[in-house]
Amino acid sequence: MSVSLVGDIGGTNARFALWRDDALHAVQVFQVADYSSPEQAIGVYLDGQGIARGELQAVCLAVAGPVSGEEFRFTNSHWRINRSICCAALQVEHLLLINDFFAMALGMTHLQPHERVNVCAGEADLSRPALIIGPGTGLGVASLLRLEEGRWLAVPGEGGHVDLPVNDAREAAIRQAIAEHTGHVSADTVLSGGGLLRLYHAICSLDGHAPTLATPAAITEAALSGEPVALAVIEQFCRFLGRVAGNGVLTLGGRGGVYIVGGVVPRFSRLFLRSGFAESFADKGCMSGYFQGIPVWLVTAEFSGLLGAGVALQQALAGTSGA
């Protein structure tokens, strides 16, 4: 029985799995810092699975950044992937490199009902694009469109780097306070793990509080325990996310729904679900009515990127990839 390997590689973690029968098997997570190259980490994974070099049908690796040419260099780690070297090391003919949010978008096609939480009620129009947006190390954005015969087209972009939208004097003051330290303030500047900390310092500065929390995790923990400043930070984070997601829906005509992914929001999901996200999402003046009936989900699936890499590989081998 043919088997392929899929991977989802970030700056800190590399996730690998076998792809067989339209499903993931034997998922393992490796620390990037522990290995000199992706080929070495994959070799250790294959040895653990009892799979010899040359036995894989194909390999698909989802990587953070634009993919083109023979070589890919990771922004946040020492790893790099040379297509020819990687194929030779693994003794595989088919190597597909894809953007990580391309994979994340395709992963939405395999979600199970228990792997998403309803944020805004509605019915997805599958003839229109869906928006996938995810605060993590940075802010990822992609779109997903259903094609004929059950195929899917994912389109990654750089929507995380649009200007941060503001809607009142308070939000303008927050953006200006952040800009004094960062210069240009993109959505990614705030809607990310590091952005949570920038937002905390800006709010402390504006409101006259001495900052006492040093990490995004500490801010989240304080908010979950009811600390007022941290709660204000999380609330503002959710409102900014709503504004950016709403802009994305208008740009795409995204009545196919919105999937909120990434590692940040699920850590404070209870606060998110009762935040001003939904209000800010649809706060678009004369176009506010456009958002009626557009569903929004918070995705809790652990390995959506790996699933998407499997879908991408399956479509590529069938000659139908949109990568």
CSV table of C-alpha atoms in Angstrom, one decimal:
chain,number,residue,atom,x,y,z
A,1,MET,CA,0.0,0.0,0.0
A,2,SER,CA,1.5,3.4,-1.0
A,3,VAL,CA,2.3,5.9,1.7
A,4,SER,CA,3.4,9.5,1.6
A,5,LEU,CA,4.9,11.9,4.2
A,6,VAL,CA,3.5,15.3,5.1
A,7,GLY,CA,5.1,18.0,7.2
A,8,ASP,CA,4.2,21.3,8.7
A,9,ILE,CA,7.4,23.2,9.6
A,10,GLY,CA,7.6,26.4,11.6
A,11,GLY,CA,10.4,28.2,13.3
A,12,THR,CA,10.1,26.2,16.5
A,13,ASN,CA,8.3,22.9,15.8
A,14,ALA,CA,8.2,20.5,12.8
A,15,ARG,CA,5.2,18.2,12.6
A,16,PHE,CA,5.4,15.1,10.5
A,17,ALA,CA,2.9,12.4,9.7
A,18,LEU,CA,2.2,9.6,7.2
A,19,TRP,CA,-0.6,10.3,4.7
A,20,ARG,CA,-2.5,7.2,3.7
A,21,ASP,CA,-6.2,6.5,2.8
A,22,ASP,CA,-7.0,10.2,2.9
A,23,ALA,CA,-6.0,10.5,6.6
A,24,LEU,CA,-3.1,11.3,8.9
A,25,HIS,CA,-1.2,8.6,10.7
A,26,ALA,CA,1.6,8.5,13.3
A,27,VAL,CA,1.8,12.3,13.9
A,28,GLN,CA,5.0,13.4,15.7
A,29,VAL,CA,6.3,16.8,16.7
A,30,PHE,CA,10.1,17.6,16.5
A,31,GLN,CA,12.0,20.5,17.9
A,32,VAL,CA,13.7,22.3,15.0
A,33,ALA,CA,16.6,23.4,17.2
A,34,ASP,CA,17.5,19.7,17.8
A,35,TYR,CA,18.3,18.9,14.2
A,36,SER,CA,20.7,20.3,11.7
A,37,SER,CA,18.3,20.0,8.7
A,38,PRO,CA,14.8,18.9,7.8
A,39,GLU,CA,16.2,15.8,6.1
A,40,GLN,CA,17.8,14.7,9.3
A,41,ALA,CA,14.6,15.2,11.3
A,42,ILE,CA,12.6,13.4,8.6
A,43,GLY,CA,15.1,10.6,8.6
A,44,VAL,CA,14.7,10.1,12.4
A,45,TYR,CA,10.9,10.1,11.9
A,46,LEU,CA,11.0,7.5,9.1
A,47,ASP,CA,13.4,5.3,11.1
A,48,GLY,CA,10.9,5.3,14.0
A,49,GLN,CA,8.1,4.3,11.6
A,50,GLY,CA,10.2,1.5,10.1
A,51,ILE,CA,10.1,3.1,6.6
A,52,ALA,CA,13.2,2.9,4.5
A,53,ARG,CA,14.5,5.6,2.2
A,54,GLY,CA,12.9,5.1,-1.2
A,55,GLU,CA,9.6,3.6,0.1
A,56,LEU,CA,7.7,6.9,0.2
A,57,GLN,CA,5.4,7.7,-2.8
A,58,ALA,CA,5.8,11.4,-2.3
A,59,VAL,CA,6.5,14.2,0.3
A,60,CYS,CA,4.7,17.4,0.9
A,61,LEU,CA,6.1,20.0,3.3
A,62,ALA,CA,4.2,23.2,4.4
A,63,VAL,CA,6.6,26.0,5.2
A,64,ALA,CA,6.2,29.5,6.5
A,65,GLY,CA,6.8,32.0,3.7
A,66,PRO,CA,6.5,32.4,-0.1
A,67,VAL,CA,7.6,29.3,-2.0
A,68,SER,CA,9.4,29.6,-5.3
A,69,GLY,CA,12.5,28.3,-7.0
A,70,GLU,CA,14.9,25.5,-6.0
A,71,GLU,CA,15.6,26.6,-2.4
A,72,PHE,CA,13.6,27.7,0.5
A,73,ARG,CA,15.1,29.4,3.6
A,74,PHE,CA,13.2,29.6,6.8
A,75,THR,CA,12.9,33.0,8.4
A,76,ASN,CA,12.9,31.9,12.0
A,77,SER,CA,15.3,29.0,12.0
A,78,HIS,CA,18.6,27.7,10.6
A,79,TRP,CA,16.9,25.2,8.4
A,80,ARG,CA,16.7,25.4,4.6
A,81,ILE,CA,15.3,23.1,1.9
A,82,ASN,CA,17.0,22.5,-1.4
A,83,ARG,CA,14.6,20.5,-3.6
A,84,SER,CA,17.3,18.4,-5.3
A,85,ILE,CA,19.2,17.7,-2.1
A,86,CYS,CA,16.0,16.8,-0.2
A,87,CYS,CA,14.8,14.5,-2.9
A,88,ALA,CA,18.1,12.7,-3.0
A,89,ALA,CA,18.4,12.3,0.7
A,90,LEU,CA,14.9,10.8,1.0
A,91,GLN,CA,15.1,8.9,-2.3
A,92,VAL,CA,11.8,10.4,-3.4
A,93,GLU,CA,10.7,11.7,-6.8
A,94,HIS,CA,7.8,13.9,-5.8
A,95,LEU,CA,8.5,16.7,-3.4
A,96,LEU,CA,5.8,19.4,-3.0
A,97,LEU,CA,6.7,22.6,-1.1
A,98,ILE,CA,3.7,24.8,-0.2
A,99,ASN,CA,3.0,27.9,1.9
A,100,ASP,CA,1.9,27.1,5.4
A,101,PHE,CA,-1.3,29.0,5.1
A,102,PHE,CA,-2.1,27.4,1.8
A,103,ALA,CA,-1.9,24.1,3.8
A,104,MET,CA,-3.9,25.6,6.7
A,105,ALA,CA,-6.7,26.7,4.3
A,106,LEU,CA,-6.9,23.2,2.7
A,107,GLY,CA,-7.0,21.7,6.2
A,108,MET,CA,-10.4,23.4,6.8
A,109,THR,CA,-11.8,21.0,4.2
A,110,HIS,CA,-11.2,18.0,6.6
A,111,LEU,CA,-12.4,19.5,9.9
A,112,GLN,CA,-14.6,17.4,12.1
A,113,PRO,CA,-17.6,18.9,13.8
A,114,HIS,CA,-15.9,18.8,17.3
A,115,GLU,CA,-12.9,20.7,15.9
A,116,ARG,CA,-14.6,24.1,15.5
A,117,VAL,CA,-16.6,26.3,17.8
A,118,ASN,CA,-19.3,28.5,16.4
A,119,VAL,CA,-18.7,32.2,16.9
A,120,CYS,CA,-21.2,33.8,14.6
A,121,ALA,CA,-24.2,31.8,13.3
A,122,GLY,CA,-24.9,31.5,9.6
A,123,GLU,CA,-24.9,29.3,6.6
A,124,ALA,CA,-21.8,29.2,4.4
A,125,ASP,CA,-22.3,30.0,0.7
A,126,LEU,CA,-20.0,27.4,-0.8
A,127,SER,CA,-20.0,29.2,-4.2
A,128,ARG,CA,-18.1,32.1,-2.5
A,129,PRO,CA,-14.7,32.2,-0.9
A,130,ALA,CA,-14.0,31.5,2.7
A,131,LEU,CA,-11.5,33.5,4.8
A,132,ILE,CA,-8.9,31.8,6.9
A,133,ILE,CA,-7.2,34.1,9.4
A,134,GLY,CA,-4.8,33.0,12.1
A,135,PRO,CA,-2.9,34.9,14.8
A,136,GLY,CA,0.2,32.9,15.8
A,137,THR,CA,3.9,33.9,15.6
A,138,GLY,CA,2.6,36.2,12.9
A,139,LEU,CA,-0.9,36.8,11.3
A,140,GLY,CA,-1.6,34.4,8.5
A,141,VAL,CA,-4.4,35.0,6.0
A,142,ALA,CA,-5.6,32.9,3.1
A,143,SER,CA,-8.7,32.2,1.1
A,144,LEU,CA,-10.4,28.9,0.2
A,145,LEU,CA,-12.8,28.2,-2.7
A,146,ARG,CA,-14.7,25.0,-3.5
A,147,LEU,CA,-14.3,23.9,-7.1
A,148,GLU,CA,-16.1,21.2,-9.1
A,149,GLU,CA,-16.0,17.5,-8.2
A,150,GLY,CA,-15.0,18.1,-4.6
A,151,ARG,CA,-11.7,19.8,-5.3
A,152,TRP,CA,-10.5,22.9,-3.5
A,153,LEU,CA,-8.5,26.0,-4.4
A,154,ALA,CA,-6.5,27.7,-1.6
A,155,VAL,CA,-4.9,31.1,-2.2
A,156,PRO,CA,-2.4,32.3,0.3
A,157,GLY,CA,-1.6,36.0,0.6
A,158,GLU,CA,0.1,38.6,2.8
A,159,GLY,CA,-3.1,40.0,4.3
A,160,GLY,CA,-1.5,39.9,7.7
A,161,HIS,CA,0.5,42.9,6.7
A,162,VAL,CA,-2.3,45.3,5.8
A,163,ASP,CA,-2.5,48.4,7.9
A,164,LEU,CA,-4.1,48.0,11.3
A,165,PRO,CA,-7.7,49.4,11.0
A,166,VAL,CA,-9.0,51.7,13.7
A,167,ASN,CA,-12.5,52.9,14.3
A,168,ASP,CA,-12.4,55.4,17.1
A,169,ALA,CA,-10.1,57.8,19.0
A,170,ARG,CA,-9.1,55.1,21.6
A,171,GLU,CA,-8.0,52.7,18.9
A,172,ALA,CA,-6.1,55.5,17.1
A,173,ALA,CA,-4.3,56.4,20.3
A,174,ILE,CA,-3.3,52.7,20.8
A,175,ARG,CA,-2.0,52.5,17.2
A,176,GLN,CA,0.0,55.7,17.7
A,177,ALA,CA,1.5,54.4,21.0
A,178,ILE,CA,2.6,51.2,19.2
A,179,ALA,CA,3.9,53.2,16.2
A,180,GLU,CA,6.3,55.1,18.4
A,181,HIS,CA,8.2,51.9,19.0
A,182,THR,CA,7.6,50.0,15.7
A,183,GLY,CA,7.1,52.6,13.0
A,184,HIS,CA,4.5,51.2,10.6
A,185,VAL,CA,1.7,49.3,12.4
A,186,SER,CA,0.3,46.4,10.4
A,187,ALA,CA,-2.3,44.0,11.5
A,188,ASP,CA,0.5,41.5,12.1
A,189,THR,CA,2.2,44.0,14.5
A,190,VAL,CA,-0.8,43.6,17.0
A,191,LEU,CA,-2.6,40.4,16.0
A,192,SER,CA,0.2,37.9,16.9
A,193,GLY,CA,1.8,36.5,20.0
A,194,GLY,CA,4.4,39.3,20.1
A,195,GLY,CA,1.6,41.8,19.2
A,196,LEU,CA,-0.3,40.9,22.4
A,197,LEU,CA,2.6,42.2,24.4
A,198,ARG,CA,2.9,45.3,22.3
A,199,LEU,CA,-0.8,46.0,22.8
A,200,TYR,CA,-0.4,45.4,26.6
A,201,HIS,CA,2.4,48.0,26.8
A,202,ALA,CA,0.5,50.5,24.7
A,203,ILE,CA,-2.6,50.2,26.9
A,204,CYS,CA,-0.5,50.5,30.1
A,205,SER,CA,1.1,53.6,28.7
A,206,LEU,CA,-2.2,55.3,27.8
A,207,ASP,CA,-3.9,54.4,31.0
A,208,GLY,CA,-1.0,55.1,33.4
A,209,HIS,CA,-0.4,51.5,34.6
A,210,ALA,CA,3.1,50.2,35.3
A,211,PRO,CA,3.6,47.1,33.1
A,212,THR,CA,4.2,44.0,35.2
A,213,LEU,CA,3.6,41.2,32.7
A,214,ALA,CA,6.5,40.2,30.5
A,215,THR,CA,5.1,37.5,28.1
A,216,PRO,CA,2.0,36.9,26.0
A,217,ALA,CA,1.4,33.8,28.1
A,218,ALA,CA,1.4,35.9,31.3
A,219,ILE,CA,-1.1,38.3,29.8
A,220,THR,CA,-3.4,35.5,28.8
A,221,GLU,CA,-3.1,33.8,32.2
A,222,ALA,CA,-3.8,37.1,34.0
A,223,ALA,CA,-6.8,37.8,31.8
A,224,LEU,CA,-8.3,34.4,32.5
A,225,SER,CA,-7.9,35.1,36.2
A,226,GLY,CA,-9.8,38.4,35.8
A,227,GLU,CA,-7.0,40.9,36.1
A,228,PRO,CA,-8.5,44.2,34.6
A,229,VAL,CA,-5.7,45.5,32.5
A,230,ALA,CA,-5.0,42.1,30.9
A,231,LEU,CA,-8.8,41.7,30.3
A,232,ALA,CA,-8.8,45.1,28.5
A,233,VAL,CA,-5.9,43.9,26.3
A,234,ILE,CA,-7.6,40.7,25.3
A,235,GLU,CA,-10.8,42.6,24.6
A,236,GLN,CA,-9.0,45.1,22.3
A,237,PHE,CA,-7.1,42.3,20.6
A,238,CYS,CA,-10.4,40.6,19.8
A,239,ARG,CA,-11.9,43.8,18.5
A,240,PHE,CA,-8.9,44.5,16.2
A,241,LEU,CA,-9.2,40.9,14.9
A,242,GLY,CA,-12.8,41.5,14.2
A,243,ARG,CA,-12.0,44.6,12.1
A,244,VAL,CA,-9.3,42.9,10.1
A,245,ALA,CA,-11.5,39.8,9.5
A,246,GLY,CA,-14.4,42.0,8.4
A,247,ASN,CA,-12.2,43.8,6.0
A,248,GLY,CA,-11.0,40.5,4.6
A,249,VAL,CA,-14.6,39.3,4.0
A,250,LEU,CA,-15.5,42.5,2.2
A,251,THR,CA,-12.3,42.3,0.0
A,252,LEU,CA,-13.0,38.6,-0.9
A,253,GLY,CA,-16.7,38.6,-1.0
A,254,GLY,CA,-16.2,36.0,1.6
A,255,ARG,CA,-19.6,34.6,2.3
A,256,GLY,CA,-18.1,31.1,2.4
A,257,GLY,CA,-17.4,31.8,6.1
A,258,VAL,CA,-14.5,32.7,8.3
A,259,TYR,CA,-12.2,30.2,10.0
A,260,ILE,CA,-10.1,31.6,12.9
A,261,VAL,CA,-7.0,29.5,13.3
A,262,GLY,CA,-3.6,29.7,14.8
A,263,GLY,CA,-2.2,29.2,18.3
A,264,VAL,CA,-3.2,32.5,20.0
A,265,VAL,CA,-7.0,32.7,20.2
A,266,PRO,CA,-7.7,29.2,21.4
A,267,ARG,CA,-5.7,29.9,24.6
A,268,PHE,CA,-8.4,32.4,25.7
A,269,SER,CA,-11.3,31.0,23.8
A,270,ARG,CA,-13.8,31.6,26.6
A,271,LEU,CA,-13.0,35.4,26.6
A,272,PHE,CA,-13.0,35.5,22.9
A,273,LEU,CA,-16.5,34.1,22.6
A,274,ARG,CA,-17.9,36.8,24.8
A,275,SER,CA,-15.7,39.6,23.4
A,276,GLY,CA,-16.6,42.4,21.0
A,277,PHE,CA,-15.2,40.4,18.1
A,278,ALA,CA,-18.6,39.9,16.4
A,279,GLU,CA,-19.6,43.5,16.8
A,280,SER,CA,-16.4,44.8,15.3
A,281,PHE,CA,-16.5,42.1,12.6
A,282,ALA,CA,-19.7,43.6,11.2
A,283,ASP,CA,-19.1,47.2,12.0
A,284,LYS,CA,-18.8,48.5,8.4
A,285,GLY,CA,-21.2,51.4,8.2
A,286,CYS,CA,-23.4,51.1,5.1
A,287,MET,CA,-22.1,47.6,4.5
A,288,SER,CA,-22.8,46.2,8.0
A,289,GLY,CA,-25.9,44.3,6.6
A,290,TYR,CA,-23.6,42.3,4.3
A,291,PHE,CA,-22.4,40.3,7.3
A,292,GLN,CA,-25.8,38.9,8.2
A,293,GLY,CA,-25.7,35.1,7.9
A,294,ILE,CA,-21.9,34.8,7.4
A,295,PRO,CA,-20.7,32.0,9.8
A,296,VAL,CA,-17.5,32.4,11.8
A,297,TRP,CA,-15.8,29.5,13.5
A,298,LEU,CA,-12.9,29.2,16.0
A,299,VAL,CA,-10.9,26.2,14.9
A,300,THR,CA,-9.5,24.0,17.7
A,301,ALA,CA,-8.0,21.2,15.6
A,302,GLU,CA,-4.4,20.5,16.5
A,303,PHE,CA,-3.0,19.5,13.1
A,304,SER,CA,-4.9,21.5,10.5
A,305,GLY,CA,-1.7,22.3,8.6
A,306,LEU,CA,-0.7,18.7,8.3
A,307,LEU,CA,-4.2,17.8,7.1
A,308,GLY,CA,-3.9,20.5,4.5
A,309,ALA,CA,-0.5,19.3,3.3
A,310,GLY,CA,-2.2,15.9,2.8
A,311,VAL,CA,-5.0,17.4,0.8
A,312,ALA,CA,-2.5,19.4,-1.3
A,313,LEU,CA,-0.4,16.4,-2.0
A,314,GLN,CA,-3.5,14.3,-2.9
A,315,GLN,CA,-4.6,17.0,-5.4
A,316,ALA,CA,-1.1,17.4,-6.8
A,317,LEU,CA,-0.7,13.7,-7.4
A,318,ALA,CA,-4.1,13.7,-9.2
A,319,GLY,CA,-2.9,16.6,-11.3
A,320,THR,CA,-5.4,19.1,-9.8
A,321,SER,CA,-3.3,21.1,-7.4
A,322,GLY,CA,-3.8,24.9,-7.0
A,323,ALA,CA,-0.5,25.3,-5.3
